[in-house]
């Protein structure tokens, strides 16, 4: 089964590039099948990782950044693959 973990944070004003660089520099305890970073308006950063694991598996996730780097707590979601359309 493929499980995708989503990590999304909103950077403090004007610190979007710094947050993106911080997220990209985070080393996970394990190698995902795939890892991709995104950015959006309002200095939001999204990181998706895909894992070959059961939905309930204990998987490594990106940590919380330093409080001064973000405007709120990180949002996290977990999804399992529903197959290709």
Short mmCIF file of C-alpha atoms in Angstrom, two decimals:
data_model
loop_
_atom_site.label_atom_id
_atom_site.label_comp_id
_atom_site.label_asym_id
_atom_site.label_seq_id
_atom_site.Cartn_x
_atom_site.Cartn_y
_atom_site.Cartn_z
CA UNK A 1 0.00 0.00 0.00
CA UNK A 2 1.16 3.55 -0.66
CA UNK A 3 0.68 6.15 2.05
CA UNK A 4 1.17 9.88 1.45
CA UNK A 5 2.02 12.27 4.26
CA UNK A 6 1.26 15.97 3.83
CA UNK A 7 2.99 18.67 5.87
CA UNK A 8 1.87 22.27 5.40
CA UNK A 9 3.02 25.45 7.15
CA UNK A 10 2.58 29.18 6.70
CA UNK A 11 5.73 31.22 7.10
CA UNK A 12 6.00 34.37 9.14
CA UNK A 13 5.69 37.48 6.98
CA UNK A 14 8.42 37.58 4.33
CA UNK A 15 10.05 34.31 5.45
CA UNK A 16 8.60 31.95 2.83
CA UNK A 17 11.92 31.23 1.13
CA UNK A 18 13.55 30.58 4.49
CA UNK A 19 10.77 28.16 5.49
CA UNK A 20 11.03 26.35 2.15
CA UNK A 21 14.82 26.02 2.56
CA UNK A 22 14.34 24.77 6.13
CA UNK A 23 11.78 22.14 5.03
CA UNK A 24 14.02 20.92 2.19
CA UNK A 25 16.97 20.59 4.58
CA UNK A 26 15.11 18.29 6.99
CA UNK A 27 16.44 14.74 6.90
CA UNK A 28 13.90 12.00 7.55
CA UNK A 29 14.66 8.79 9.43
CA UNK A 30 14.04 6.63 6.36
CA UNK A 31 13.82 7.15 2.62
CA UNK A 32 10.36 7.79 1.13
CA UNK A 33 9.44 6.52 -2.32
CA UNK A 34 9.10 10.15 -3.33
CA UNK A 35 9.34 13.59 -1.71
CA UNK A 36 8.20 16.84 -3.25
CA UNK A 37 8.02 20.43 -1.98
CA UNK A 38 5.53 23.11 -3.06
CA UNK A 39 4.95 26.76 -2.31
CA UNK A 40 1.81 28.90 -2.52
CA UNK A 41 0.69 32.48 -1.93
CA UNK A 42 0.89 33.83 1.63
CA UNK A 43 4.29 32.14 2.06
CA UNK A 44 2.79 28.67 2.49
CA UNK A 45 4.99 25.59 2.10
CA UNK A 46 3.74 22.06 1.46
CA UNK A 47 5.83 18.88 1.58
CA UNK A 48 4.46 15.55 0.36
CA UNK A 49 6.16 12.24 1.02
CA UNK A 50 5.07 8.85 -0.32
CA UNK A 51 5.82 5.61 1.53
CA UNK A 52 5.40 1.92 0.81
CA UNK A 53 3.71 1.17 4.13
CA UNK A 54 0.44 0.38 5.86
CA UNK A 55 -1.80 3.35 6.65
CA UNK A 56 -1.20 2.95 10.39
CA UNK A 57 2.58 2.57 10.05
CA UNK A 58 4.86 4.67 12.23
CA UNK A 59 6.43 6.90 9.57
CA UNK A 60 8.94 9.74 9.94
CA UNK A 61 7.47 13.20 9.56
CA UNK A 62 8.94 16.66 9.27
CA UNK A 63 9.14 18.38 12.66
CA UNK A 64 7.66 21.71 13.71
CA UNK A 65 9.84 24.62 12.58
CA UNK A 66 11.04 27.24 15.06
CA UNK A 67 8.05 29.31 16.26
CA UNK A 68 9.47 32.56 14.84
CA UNK A 69 9.54 31.02 11.33
CA UNK A 70 5.79 30.28 11.12
CA UNK A 71 2.49 32.02 11.86
CA UNK A 72 0.68 28.93 13.17
CA UNK A 73 1.14 25.27 13.98
CA UNK A 74 1.94 22.93 11.10
CA UNK A 75 -1.00 21.11 9.50
CA UNK A 76 -0.53 17.39 8.80
CA UNK A 77 -2.62 14.86 6.91
CA UNK A 78 -2.20 11.20 5.99
CA UNK A 79 -3.76 9.54 2.93
CA UNK A 80 -3.70 6.09 1.41
CA UNK A 81 -3.62 5.55 -2.33
CA UNK A 82 -6.99 5.00 -3.99
CA UNK A 83 -5.30 3.82 -7.20
CA UNK A 84 -4.82 5.51 -10.54
CA UNK A 85 -7.77 7.07 -12.34
#
